Coordinates of C-alpha atoms in Angstrom, one line a residue:
X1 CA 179.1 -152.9 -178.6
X2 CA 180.5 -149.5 -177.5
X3 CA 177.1 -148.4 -176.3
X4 CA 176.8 -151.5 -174.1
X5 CA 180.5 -150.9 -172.5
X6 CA 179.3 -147.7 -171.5
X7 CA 176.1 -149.0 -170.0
X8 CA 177.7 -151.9 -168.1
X9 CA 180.2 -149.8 -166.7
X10 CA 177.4 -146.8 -165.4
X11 CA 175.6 -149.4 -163.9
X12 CA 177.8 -151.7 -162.3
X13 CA 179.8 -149.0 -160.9
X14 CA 179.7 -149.3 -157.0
X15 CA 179.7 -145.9 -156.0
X16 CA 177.6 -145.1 -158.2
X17 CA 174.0 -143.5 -157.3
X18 CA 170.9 -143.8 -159.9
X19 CA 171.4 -139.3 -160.0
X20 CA 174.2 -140.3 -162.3
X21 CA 172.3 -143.0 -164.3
X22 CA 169.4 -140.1 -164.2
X23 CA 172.5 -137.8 -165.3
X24 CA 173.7 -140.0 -167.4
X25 CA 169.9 -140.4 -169.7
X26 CA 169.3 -136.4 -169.0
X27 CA 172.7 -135.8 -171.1
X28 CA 172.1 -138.7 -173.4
X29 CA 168.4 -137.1 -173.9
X30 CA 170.2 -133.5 -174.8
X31 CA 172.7 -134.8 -177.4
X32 CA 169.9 -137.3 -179.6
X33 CA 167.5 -133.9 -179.4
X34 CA 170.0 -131.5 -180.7
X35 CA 171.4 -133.9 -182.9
X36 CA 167.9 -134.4 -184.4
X37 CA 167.6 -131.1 -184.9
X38 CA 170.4 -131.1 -187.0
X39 CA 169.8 -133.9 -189.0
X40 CA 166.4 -133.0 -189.4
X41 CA 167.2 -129.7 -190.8
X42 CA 167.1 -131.5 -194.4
X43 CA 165.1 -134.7 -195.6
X44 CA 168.4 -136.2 -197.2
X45 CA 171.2 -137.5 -196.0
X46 CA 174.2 -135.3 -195.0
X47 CA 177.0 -135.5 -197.8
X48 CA 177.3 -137.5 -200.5
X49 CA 178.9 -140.8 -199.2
X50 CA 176.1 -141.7 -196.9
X51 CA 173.9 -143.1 -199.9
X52 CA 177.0 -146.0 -200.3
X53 CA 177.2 -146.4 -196.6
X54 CA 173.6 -146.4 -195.8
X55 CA 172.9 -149.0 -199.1
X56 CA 175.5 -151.5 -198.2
X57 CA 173.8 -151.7 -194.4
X58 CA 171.0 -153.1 -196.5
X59 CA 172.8 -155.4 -198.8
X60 CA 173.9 -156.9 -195.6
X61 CA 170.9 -156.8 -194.3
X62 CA 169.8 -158.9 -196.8
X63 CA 172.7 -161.2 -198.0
X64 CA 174.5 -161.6 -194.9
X65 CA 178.4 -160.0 -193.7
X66 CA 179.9 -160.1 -196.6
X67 CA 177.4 -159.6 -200.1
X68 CA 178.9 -159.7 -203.4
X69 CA 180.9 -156.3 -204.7
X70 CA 180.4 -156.1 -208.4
X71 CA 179.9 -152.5 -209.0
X72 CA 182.9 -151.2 -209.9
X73 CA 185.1 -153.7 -212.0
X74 CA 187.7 -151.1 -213.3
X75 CA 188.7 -150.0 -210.0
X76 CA 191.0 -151.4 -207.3
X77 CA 187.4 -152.3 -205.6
X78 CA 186.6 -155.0 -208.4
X79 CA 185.3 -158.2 -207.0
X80 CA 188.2 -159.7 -206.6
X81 CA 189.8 -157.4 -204.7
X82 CA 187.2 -155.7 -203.1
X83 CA 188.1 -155.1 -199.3
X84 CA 184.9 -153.3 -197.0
X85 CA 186.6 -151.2 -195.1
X86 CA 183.5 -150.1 -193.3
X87 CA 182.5 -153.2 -192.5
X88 CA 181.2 -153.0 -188.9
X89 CA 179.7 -149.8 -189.6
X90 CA 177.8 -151.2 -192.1
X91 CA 176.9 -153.7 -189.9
X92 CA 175.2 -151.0 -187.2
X93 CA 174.0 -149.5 -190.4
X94 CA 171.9 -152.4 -191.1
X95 CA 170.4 -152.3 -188.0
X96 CA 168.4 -149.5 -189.2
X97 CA 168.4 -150.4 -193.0
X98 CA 164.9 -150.7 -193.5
X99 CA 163.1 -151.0 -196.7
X100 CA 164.2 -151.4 -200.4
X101 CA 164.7 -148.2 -202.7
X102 CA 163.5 -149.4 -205.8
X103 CA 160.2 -150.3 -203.9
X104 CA 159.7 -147.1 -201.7
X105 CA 161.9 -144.9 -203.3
X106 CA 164.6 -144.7 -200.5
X107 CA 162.5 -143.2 -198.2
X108 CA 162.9 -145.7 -195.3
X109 CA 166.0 -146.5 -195.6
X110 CA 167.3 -142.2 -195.8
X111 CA 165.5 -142.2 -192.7
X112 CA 166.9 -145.2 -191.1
X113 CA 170.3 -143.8 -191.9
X114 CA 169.4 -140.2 -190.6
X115 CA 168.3 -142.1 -187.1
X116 CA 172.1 -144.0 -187.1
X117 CA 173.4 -140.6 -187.5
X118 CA 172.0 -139.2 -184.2
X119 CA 172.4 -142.2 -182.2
X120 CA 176.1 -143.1 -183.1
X121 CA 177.5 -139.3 -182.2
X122 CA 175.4 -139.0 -179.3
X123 CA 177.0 -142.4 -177.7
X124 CA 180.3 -140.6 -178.6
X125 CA 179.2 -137.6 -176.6
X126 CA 178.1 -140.1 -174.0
X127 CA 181.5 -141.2 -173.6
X128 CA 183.1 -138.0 -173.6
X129 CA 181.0 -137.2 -170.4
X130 CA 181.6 -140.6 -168.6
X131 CA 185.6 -139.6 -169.4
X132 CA 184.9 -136.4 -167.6
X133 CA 183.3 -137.7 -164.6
X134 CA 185.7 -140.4 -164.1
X135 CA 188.6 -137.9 -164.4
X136 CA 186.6 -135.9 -161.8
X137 CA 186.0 -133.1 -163.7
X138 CA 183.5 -131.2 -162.1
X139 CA 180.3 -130.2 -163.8
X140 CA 181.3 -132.8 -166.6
X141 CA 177.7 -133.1 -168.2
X142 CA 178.0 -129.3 -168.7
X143 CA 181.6 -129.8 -170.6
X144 CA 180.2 -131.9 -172.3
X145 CA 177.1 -130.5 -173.4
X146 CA 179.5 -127.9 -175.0
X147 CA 180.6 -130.4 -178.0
X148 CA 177.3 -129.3 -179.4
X149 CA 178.7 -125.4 -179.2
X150 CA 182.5 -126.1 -180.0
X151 CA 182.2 -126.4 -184.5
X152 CA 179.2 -126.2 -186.6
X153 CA 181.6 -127.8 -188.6
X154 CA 182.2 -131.0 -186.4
X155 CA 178.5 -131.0 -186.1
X156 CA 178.0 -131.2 -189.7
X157 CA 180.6 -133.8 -190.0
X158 CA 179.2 -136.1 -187.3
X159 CA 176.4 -135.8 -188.6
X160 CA 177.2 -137.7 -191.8
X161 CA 176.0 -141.7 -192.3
X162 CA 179.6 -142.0 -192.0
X163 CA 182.2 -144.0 -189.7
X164 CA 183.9 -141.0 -188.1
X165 CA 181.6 -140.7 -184.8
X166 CA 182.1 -144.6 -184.8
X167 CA 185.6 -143.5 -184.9
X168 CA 185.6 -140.4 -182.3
X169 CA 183.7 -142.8 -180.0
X170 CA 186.8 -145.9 -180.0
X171 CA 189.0 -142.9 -179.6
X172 CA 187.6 -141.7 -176.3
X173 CA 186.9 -145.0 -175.1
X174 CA 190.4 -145.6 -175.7
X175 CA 191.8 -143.0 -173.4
X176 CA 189.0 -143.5 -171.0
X177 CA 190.4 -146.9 -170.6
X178 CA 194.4 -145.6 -170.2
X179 CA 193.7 -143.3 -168.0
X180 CA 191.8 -145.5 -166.1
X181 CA 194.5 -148.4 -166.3
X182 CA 192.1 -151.3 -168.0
X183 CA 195.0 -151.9 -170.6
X184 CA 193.9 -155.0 -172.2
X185 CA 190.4 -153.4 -173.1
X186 CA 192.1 -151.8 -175.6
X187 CA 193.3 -155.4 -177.3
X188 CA 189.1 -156.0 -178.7
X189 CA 188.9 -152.4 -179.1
X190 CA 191.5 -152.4 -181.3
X191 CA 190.7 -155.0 -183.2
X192 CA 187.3 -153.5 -183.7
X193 CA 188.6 -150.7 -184.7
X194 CA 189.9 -152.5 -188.0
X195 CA 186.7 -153.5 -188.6
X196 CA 184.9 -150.4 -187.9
X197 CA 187.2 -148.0 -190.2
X198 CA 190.3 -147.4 -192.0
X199 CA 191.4 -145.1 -189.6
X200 CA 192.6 -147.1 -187.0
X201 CA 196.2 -146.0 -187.3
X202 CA 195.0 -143.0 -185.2
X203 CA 194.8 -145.6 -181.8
X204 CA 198.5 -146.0 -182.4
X205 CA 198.2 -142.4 -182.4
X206 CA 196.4 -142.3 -178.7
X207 CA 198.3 -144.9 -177.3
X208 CA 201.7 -143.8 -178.1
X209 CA 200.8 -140.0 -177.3
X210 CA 199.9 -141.4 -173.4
X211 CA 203.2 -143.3 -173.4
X212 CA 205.0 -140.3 -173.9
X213 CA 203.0 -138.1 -171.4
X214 CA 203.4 -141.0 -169.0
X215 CA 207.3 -140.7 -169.6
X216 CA 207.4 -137.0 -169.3
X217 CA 204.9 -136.5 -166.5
X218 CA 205.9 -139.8 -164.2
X219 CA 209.5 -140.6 -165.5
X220 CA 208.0 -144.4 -166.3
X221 CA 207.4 -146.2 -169.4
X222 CA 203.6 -147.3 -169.8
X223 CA 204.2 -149.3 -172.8
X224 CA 200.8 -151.9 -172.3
X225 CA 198.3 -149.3 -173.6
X226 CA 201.0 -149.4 -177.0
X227 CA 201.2 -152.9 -177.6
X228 CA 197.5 -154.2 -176.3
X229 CA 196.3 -151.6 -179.0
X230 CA 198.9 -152.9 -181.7
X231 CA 198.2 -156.1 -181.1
X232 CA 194.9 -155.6 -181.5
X233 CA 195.8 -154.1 -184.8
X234 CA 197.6 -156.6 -186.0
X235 CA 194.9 -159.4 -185.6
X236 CA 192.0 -157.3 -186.7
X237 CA 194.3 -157.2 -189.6
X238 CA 195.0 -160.4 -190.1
X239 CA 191.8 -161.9 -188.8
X240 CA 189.6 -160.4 -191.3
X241 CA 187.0 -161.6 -193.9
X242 CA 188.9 -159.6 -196.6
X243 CA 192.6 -160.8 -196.1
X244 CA 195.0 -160.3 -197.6
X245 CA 192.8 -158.2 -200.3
X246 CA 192.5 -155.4 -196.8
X247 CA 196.7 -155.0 -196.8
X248 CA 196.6 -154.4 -200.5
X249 CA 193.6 -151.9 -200.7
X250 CA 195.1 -150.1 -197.5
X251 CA 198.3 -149.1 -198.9
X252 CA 196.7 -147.9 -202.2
X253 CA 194.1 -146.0 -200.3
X254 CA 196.4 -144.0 -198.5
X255 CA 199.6 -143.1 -200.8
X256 CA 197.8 -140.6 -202.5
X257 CA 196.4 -139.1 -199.6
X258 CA 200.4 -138.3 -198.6
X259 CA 201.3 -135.3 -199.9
X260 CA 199.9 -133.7 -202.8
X261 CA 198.1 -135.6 -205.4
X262 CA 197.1 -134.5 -208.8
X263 CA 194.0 -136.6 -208.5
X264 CA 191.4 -134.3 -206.9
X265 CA 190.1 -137.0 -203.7
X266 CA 187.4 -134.5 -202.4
X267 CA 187.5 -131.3 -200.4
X268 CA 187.6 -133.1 -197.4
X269 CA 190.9 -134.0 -197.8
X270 CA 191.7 -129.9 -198.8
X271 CA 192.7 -127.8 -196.0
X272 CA 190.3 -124.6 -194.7
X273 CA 190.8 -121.3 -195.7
X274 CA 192.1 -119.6 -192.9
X275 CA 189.3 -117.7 -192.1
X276 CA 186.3 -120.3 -192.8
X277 CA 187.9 -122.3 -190.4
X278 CA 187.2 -119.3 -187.8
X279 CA 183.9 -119.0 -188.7
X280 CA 182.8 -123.0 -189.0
X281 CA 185.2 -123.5 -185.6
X282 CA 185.9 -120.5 -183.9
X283 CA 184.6 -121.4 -180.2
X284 CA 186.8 -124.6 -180.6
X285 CA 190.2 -122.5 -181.1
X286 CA 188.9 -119.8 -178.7
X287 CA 188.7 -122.2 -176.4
X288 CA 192.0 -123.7 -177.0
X289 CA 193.7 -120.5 -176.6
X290 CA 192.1 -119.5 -173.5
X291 CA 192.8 -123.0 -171.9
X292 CA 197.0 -122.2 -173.4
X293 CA 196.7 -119.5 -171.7
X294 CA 195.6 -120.8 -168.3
X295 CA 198.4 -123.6 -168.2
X296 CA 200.5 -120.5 -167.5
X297 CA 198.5 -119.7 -164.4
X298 CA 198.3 -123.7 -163.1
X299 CA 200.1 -123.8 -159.7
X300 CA 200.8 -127.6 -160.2
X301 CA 203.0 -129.8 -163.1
X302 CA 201.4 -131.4 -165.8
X303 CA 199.6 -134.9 -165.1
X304 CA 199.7 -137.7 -167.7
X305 CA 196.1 -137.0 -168.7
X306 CA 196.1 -133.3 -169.6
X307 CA 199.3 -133.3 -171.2
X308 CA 197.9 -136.4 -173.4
X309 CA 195.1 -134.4 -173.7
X310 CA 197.5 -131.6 -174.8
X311 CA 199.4 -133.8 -177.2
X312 CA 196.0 -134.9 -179.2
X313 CA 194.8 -131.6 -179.4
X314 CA 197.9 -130.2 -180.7
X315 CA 198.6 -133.1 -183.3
X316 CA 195.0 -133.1 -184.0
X317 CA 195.1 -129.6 -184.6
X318 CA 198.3 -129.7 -187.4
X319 CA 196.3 -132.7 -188.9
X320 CA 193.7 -130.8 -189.2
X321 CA 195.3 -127.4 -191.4
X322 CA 196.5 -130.4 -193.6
X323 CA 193.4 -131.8 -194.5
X324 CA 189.7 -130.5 -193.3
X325 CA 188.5 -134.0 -192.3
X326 CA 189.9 -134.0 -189.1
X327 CA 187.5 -131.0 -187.8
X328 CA 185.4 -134.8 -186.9
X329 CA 188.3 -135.3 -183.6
X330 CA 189.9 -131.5 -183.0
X331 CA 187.3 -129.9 -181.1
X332 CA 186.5 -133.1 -179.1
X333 CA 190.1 -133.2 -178.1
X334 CA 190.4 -128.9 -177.5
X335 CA 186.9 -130.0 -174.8
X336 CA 188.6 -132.8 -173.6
X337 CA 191.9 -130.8 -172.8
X338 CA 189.7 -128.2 -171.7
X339 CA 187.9 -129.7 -169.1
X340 CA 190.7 -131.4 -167.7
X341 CA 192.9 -128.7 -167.8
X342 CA 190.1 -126.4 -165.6
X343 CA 189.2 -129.3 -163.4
X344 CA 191.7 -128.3 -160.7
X345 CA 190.7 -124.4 -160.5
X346 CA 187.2 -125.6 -160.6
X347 CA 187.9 -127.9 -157.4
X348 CA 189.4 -125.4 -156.1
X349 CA 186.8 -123.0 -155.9
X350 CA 183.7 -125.1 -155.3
X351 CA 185.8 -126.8 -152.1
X352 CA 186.5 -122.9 -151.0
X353 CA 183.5 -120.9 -151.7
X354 CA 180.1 -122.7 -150.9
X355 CA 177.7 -120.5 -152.9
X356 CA 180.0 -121.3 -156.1
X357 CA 178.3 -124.8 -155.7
X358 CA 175.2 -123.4 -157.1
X359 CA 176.8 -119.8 -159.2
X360 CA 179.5 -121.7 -160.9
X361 CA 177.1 -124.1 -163.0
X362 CA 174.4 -121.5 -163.3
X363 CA 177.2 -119.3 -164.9
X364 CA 178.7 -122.1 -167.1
X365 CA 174.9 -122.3 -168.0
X366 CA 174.7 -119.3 -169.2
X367 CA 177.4 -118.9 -171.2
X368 CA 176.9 -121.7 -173.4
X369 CA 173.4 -120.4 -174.0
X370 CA 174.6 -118.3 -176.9
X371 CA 177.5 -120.8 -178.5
X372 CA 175.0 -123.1 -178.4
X373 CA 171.9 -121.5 -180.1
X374 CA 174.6 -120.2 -183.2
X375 CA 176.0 -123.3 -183.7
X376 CA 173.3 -125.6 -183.5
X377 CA 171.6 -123.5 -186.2
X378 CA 175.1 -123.0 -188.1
X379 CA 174.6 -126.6 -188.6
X380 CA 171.3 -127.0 -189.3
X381 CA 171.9 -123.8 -192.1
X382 CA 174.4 -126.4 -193.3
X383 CA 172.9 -129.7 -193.5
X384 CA 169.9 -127.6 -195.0
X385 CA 172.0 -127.1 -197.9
X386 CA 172.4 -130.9 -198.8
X387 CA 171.2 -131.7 -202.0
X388 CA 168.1 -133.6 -202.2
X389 CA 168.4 -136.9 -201.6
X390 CA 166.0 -138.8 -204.9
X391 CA 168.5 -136.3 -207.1
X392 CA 169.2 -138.9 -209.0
X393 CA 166.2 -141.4 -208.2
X394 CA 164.1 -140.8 -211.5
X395 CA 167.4 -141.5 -213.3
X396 CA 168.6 -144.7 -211.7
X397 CA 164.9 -145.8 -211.3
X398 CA 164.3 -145.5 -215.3
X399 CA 167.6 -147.0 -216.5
X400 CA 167.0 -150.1 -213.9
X401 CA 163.1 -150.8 -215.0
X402 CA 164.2 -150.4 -218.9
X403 CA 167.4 -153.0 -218.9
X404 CA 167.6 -156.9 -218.2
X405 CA 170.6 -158.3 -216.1
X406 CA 173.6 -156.2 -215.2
X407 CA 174.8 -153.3 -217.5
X408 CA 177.9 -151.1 -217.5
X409 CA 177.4 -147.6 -216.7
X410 CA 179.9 -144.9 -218.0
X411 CA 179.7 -142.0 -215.2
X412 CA 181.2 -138.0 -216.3
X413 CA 181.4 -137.5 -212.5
X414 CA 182.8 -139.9 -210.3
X415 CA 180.6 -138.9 -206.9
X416 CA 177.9 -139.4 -208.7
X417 CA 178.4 -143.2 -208.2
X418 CA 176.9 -143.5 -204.5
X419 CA 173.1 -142.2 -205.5
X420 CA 173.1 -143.9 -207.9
X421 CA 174.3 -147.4 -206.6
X422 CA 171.8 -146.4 -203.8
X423 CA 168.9 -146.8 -206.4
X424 CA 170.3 -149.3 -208.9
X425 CA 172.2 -152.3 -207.8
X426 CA 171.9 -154.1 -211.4
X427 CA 174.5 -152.2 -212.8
X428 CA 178.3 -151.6 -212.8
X429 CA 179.8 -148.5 -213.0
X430 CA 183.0 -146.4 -214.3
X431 CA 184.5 -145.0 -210.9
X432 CA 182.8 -144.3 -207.6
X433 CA 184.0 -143.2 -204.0
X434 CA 187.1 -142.4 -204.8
X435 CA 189.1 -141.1 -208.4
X436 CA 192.1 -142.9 -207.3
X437 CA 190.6 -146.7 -207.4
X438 CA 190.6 -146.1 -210.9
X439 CA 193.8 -144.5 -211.2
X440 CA 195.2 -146.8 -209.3
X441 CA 194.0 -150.0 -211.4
X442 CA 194.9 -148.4 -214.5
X443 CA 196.5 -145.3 -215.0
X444 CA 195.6 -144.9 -218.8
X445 CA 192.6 -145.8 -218.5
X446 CA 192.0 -143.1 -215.9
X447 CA 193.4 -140.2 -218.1
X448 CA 191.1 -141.4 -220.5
X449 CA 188.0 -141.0 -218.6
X450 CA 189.1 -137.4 -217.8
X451 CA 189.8 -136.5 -221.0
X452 CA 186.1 -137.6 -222.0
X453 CA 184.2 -136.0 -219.0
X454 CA 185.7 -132.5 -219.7
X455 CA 185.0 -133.3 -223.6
X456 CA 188.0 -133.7 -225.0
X457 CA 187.3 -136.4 -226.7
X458 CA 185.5 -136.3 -230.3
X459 CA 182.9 -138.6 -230.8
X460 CA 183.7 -140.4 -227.8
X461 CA 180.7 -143.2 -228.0
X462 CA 184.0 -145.6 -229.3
X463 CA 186.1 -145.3 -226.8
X464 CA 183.4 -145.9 -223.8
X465 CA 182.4 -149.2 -225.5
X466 CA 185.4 -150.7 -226.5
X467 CA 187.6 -149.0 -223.7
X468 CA 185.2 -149.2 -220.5
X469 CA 182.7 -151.6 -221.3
X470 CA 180.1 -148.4 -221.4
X471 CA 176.4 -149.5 -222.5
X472 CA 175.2 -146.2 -221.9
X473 CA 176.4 -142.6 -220.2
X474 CA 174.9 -141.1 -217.3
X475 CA 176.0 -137.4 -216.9
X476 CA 174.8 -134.5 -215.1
X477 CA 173.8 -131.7 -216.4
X478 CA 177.1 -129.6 -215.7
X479 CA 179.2 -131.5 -218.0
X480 CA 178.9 -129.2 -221.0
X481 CA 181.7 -130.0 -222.6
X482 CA 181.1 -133.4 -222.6
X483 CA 177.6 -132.8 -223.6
X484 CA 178.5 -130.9 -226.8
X485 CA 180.8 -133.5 -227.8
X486 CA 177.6 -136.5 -227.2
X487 CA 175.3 -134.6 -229.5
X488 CA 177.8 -134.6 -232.3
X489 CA 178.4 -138.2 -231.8
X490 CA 176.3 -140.2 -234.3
X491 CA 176.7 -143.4 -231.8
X492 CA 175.2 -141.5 -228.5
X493 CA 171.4 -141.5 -228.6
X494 CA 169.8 -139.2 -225.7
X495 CA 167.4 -141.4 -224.0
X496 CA 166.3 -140.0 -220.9
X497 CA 166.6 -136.2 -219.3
X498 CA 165.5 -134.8 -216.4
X499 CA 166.1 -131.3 -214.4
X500 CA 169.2 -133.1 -212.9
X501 CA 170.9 -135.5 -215.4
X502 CA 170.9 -137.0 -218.7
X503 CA 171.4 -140.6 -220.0
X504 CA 172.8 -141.7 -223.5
X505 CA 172.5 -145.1 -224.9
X506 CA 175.8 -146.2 -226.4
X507 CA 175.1 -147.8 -229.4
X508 CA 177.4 -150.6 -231.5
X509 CA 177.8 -149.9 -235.1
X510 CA 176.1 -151.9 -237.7
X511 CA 179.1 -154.2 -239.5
X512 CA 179.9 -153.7 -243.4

């Protein structure tokens, strides 16, 4: 949808001459290609999550928007409650879902989720650029060619099968459309975003940072942007396949995410070390400094869309030493804030010295030659690193050909869940996605499972069948612990191992 906006509005703009829609495929051309590169550094897919994401594109594919959710009953995403907050991701993801895993292996459909992953960023780029021009920034494609220099981390990140580009993309398009005053755009664009991702708050976020740069910079209140945006909310909300299951599972997603939880969620909600974040981002906050440091030499006030521009960056940027997920929108915002924020000295200097018309880009050019080429391969070193994507596929593929109907899985590891639900869809499982579904359904029964994956349970076979349900125990091949405690339990047979994981068959006691 977001693609075709972008389109429509390149080609039906008046003024505009088919250079820019030439411009506009040139740039479009540049981000897919580096992107590629990227993504093509490793045959998997980037991160872990991407095997749900990329698997429930299928099951869409195949049973229509909303296919049954029966793979984790003890969480808070049971089938009864179970709330896709993904959903219209899932849906572009099925656009490219091709091909069944237990028939190929996964092969088509890890690509078909490594192709999303290139095209969804690179519109997001796109839209960056068409912000630029329209602000009249000059050289814009150049700008924004440098979001593939800015982070090898926010490379890596968009490079996941995961919602955030989808995300970065509504963002932009958001405050392409303030600054532009087409207020009521933001009404469907809100309520997509509700669809698209549970992080929609974050167009409150946009909207209410412009109304208070409006205030500031033009002593008026622009309060449309706010409510078109929360109204879109709202219905997105409430107008929902999922409600009122979608209220419930929001507010239990999110409370332990506020503040410190005891529950370890995932490293990306774990702030950098100082210094990695320097390393993974360090053109981003060199570039933020420098452009600090040039509001001091700016020989006008602040406009509304450099001090929003401002605002994001900043509130981004504290967001960001909180938890490192939000590397996917900081740099973004430090280009955006950027460019605007040269745009004037830029004008400047092209209107008063005629042969900058042709040094000024050549030396823009030149130096992002360098950012460029290190953090491209930064983030091709770091995609590289994924772990292989059929990890788990002799596994999941040997436990689904040996059992009839649906069996109950007991897991040691709860991230293991999303390779293998991308391989086996005929069984339930313990926990997946996230440790705090679990918690959150049953506290108890969530210490328990800890106590037994770190093997501090003796002969623990009971307490998995009568307690979870568990037919048999999949474990990788870290859980030592756990793995001690298995082969001293009379009731754990060993069935399968591999150079990856190991599976036990949990067996019932014969009766007196």
């Amino acid at each position: 949808m977001s693609g075709w906006v972008l389109w429509r509005e390149i080609t039906t703009d008046k003024p505009m001459a088919w250079r820019t829609v030439l411009t506009a495929a040139g740039v479009l051309g540049v981000f897919l290609s580096a992107l590629a590169f990227v993504q093509f550094a490793t045959d998997a897919l980037v991160g872990t999550d991407g095997y749900y994401h990329t698997k429930m594109g299928w099951l869409i594919r195949q049973e229509g928007l909303t296919p049954a959710f029966n793979y984790l009953p003890l969480t808070i995403l049971n089938s009864a409650d179970y709330y896709n907050h993904h959903l219209l991701y899932h849906v572009y993801l099925a656009l490219f879902a091709a091909g069944d895993p237990a028939l190929d292996g996964g092969a088509a459909l890890v690509t078909g989720g490594k192709i999303a992953s290139i095209v969804m960023p690179s519109l997001a780029f796109l839209a960056i650029w068409w912000l630029l021009r329209r602000q009249q920034v000059p050289l814009a494609a150049l700008w924004s060619i440098g979001l593939l220099a800015v982070s090898e981390a926010f490379l890596y990140r968009m490079s996941m099968p995961r919602a955030q580009s989808a995300s970065l993309l509504i963002l932009v398009l958001a405050l392409h459309w303030m600054l532009t005053g087409r207020h009521r755009l933001l009404l469907p664009l809100g309520f997509a975003y509700v669809w698209f991702y549970n992080a929609f708050p974050l167009l409150i976020l946009v909207t209410g940072t412009y109304l208070i740069a409006e205030a500031i910079t033009n002593r008026r209140l622009v309060w449309q942007p706010l409510a078109f945006a929360a109204a879109g909310v709202g219905l997105g909300i409430l107008i929902n396949p999922y409600f009122p299951e979608n209220v419930t599972f929001m507010i239990n997603h999110m409370l332990p995410k506020i503040g410190e939880s005891a529950v370890r969620v995932g490293n990306e909600w774990r702030p950098y070390e100082t210094w990695t974040l320097v390393r993974n981002s360090g053109p981003a906050l060199a570039l933020f400094l420098i452009t600090v440091f040039l509001m001091g030499f700016r020989q006008r006030k602040w406009d509304a869309a450099s001090l929003t521009a401002f605002g994001l960056t900043a509130v981004f940027g504290l967001m960001l030493f909180k938890s490192r997920r939000f590397i996917e929108y900081f740099p973004a915002f430090v280009l955006i804030f950027a460019a605007l924020t040269a745009a004037p000295f830029l004008q400047q200097g092209l209107m008063r010295w005629t042969r900058a018309a042709y040094a000024v880009p050549l030396l823009m050019a030149a130096a992002l030659l360098f950012p460029l080429y290190l953090t491209l391969n930064q983030a091709a070193d770091s995609v590289a690193s994924s772990q292989p994507a059929d990890k788990y596929r002799a596994a999941a593929r040997w436990l689904d050909d040996r059992t009839e109907g649906t069996v109950r899985v007991f897991q040691t590891d709860w991230d293991d869940f999303t390779r293998l639900f991308f391989y086996n869809t005929h069984a339930e499982y313990t926990v997946g996605l996230d440790p705090t579904y679990l918690q959150l359904a049953d506290r108890d029964l969530y210490d328990t499972w800890v106590d037994i994956t770190r093997g501090r349970v003796d002969r623990p076979a009971a307490v998995i069948r009568e307690r979870f349900g568990g037919e048999y125990v999949f474990s990788d091949l870290d859980h030592e612990a756990f793995m001690a405690e298995a082969e001293a339990d009379p009731d754990l047979v060993e069935i399968y191992r591999d150079d990856y994981a190991v599976i036990y068959r949990v067996l019932t006691p014969a009766g007196p």
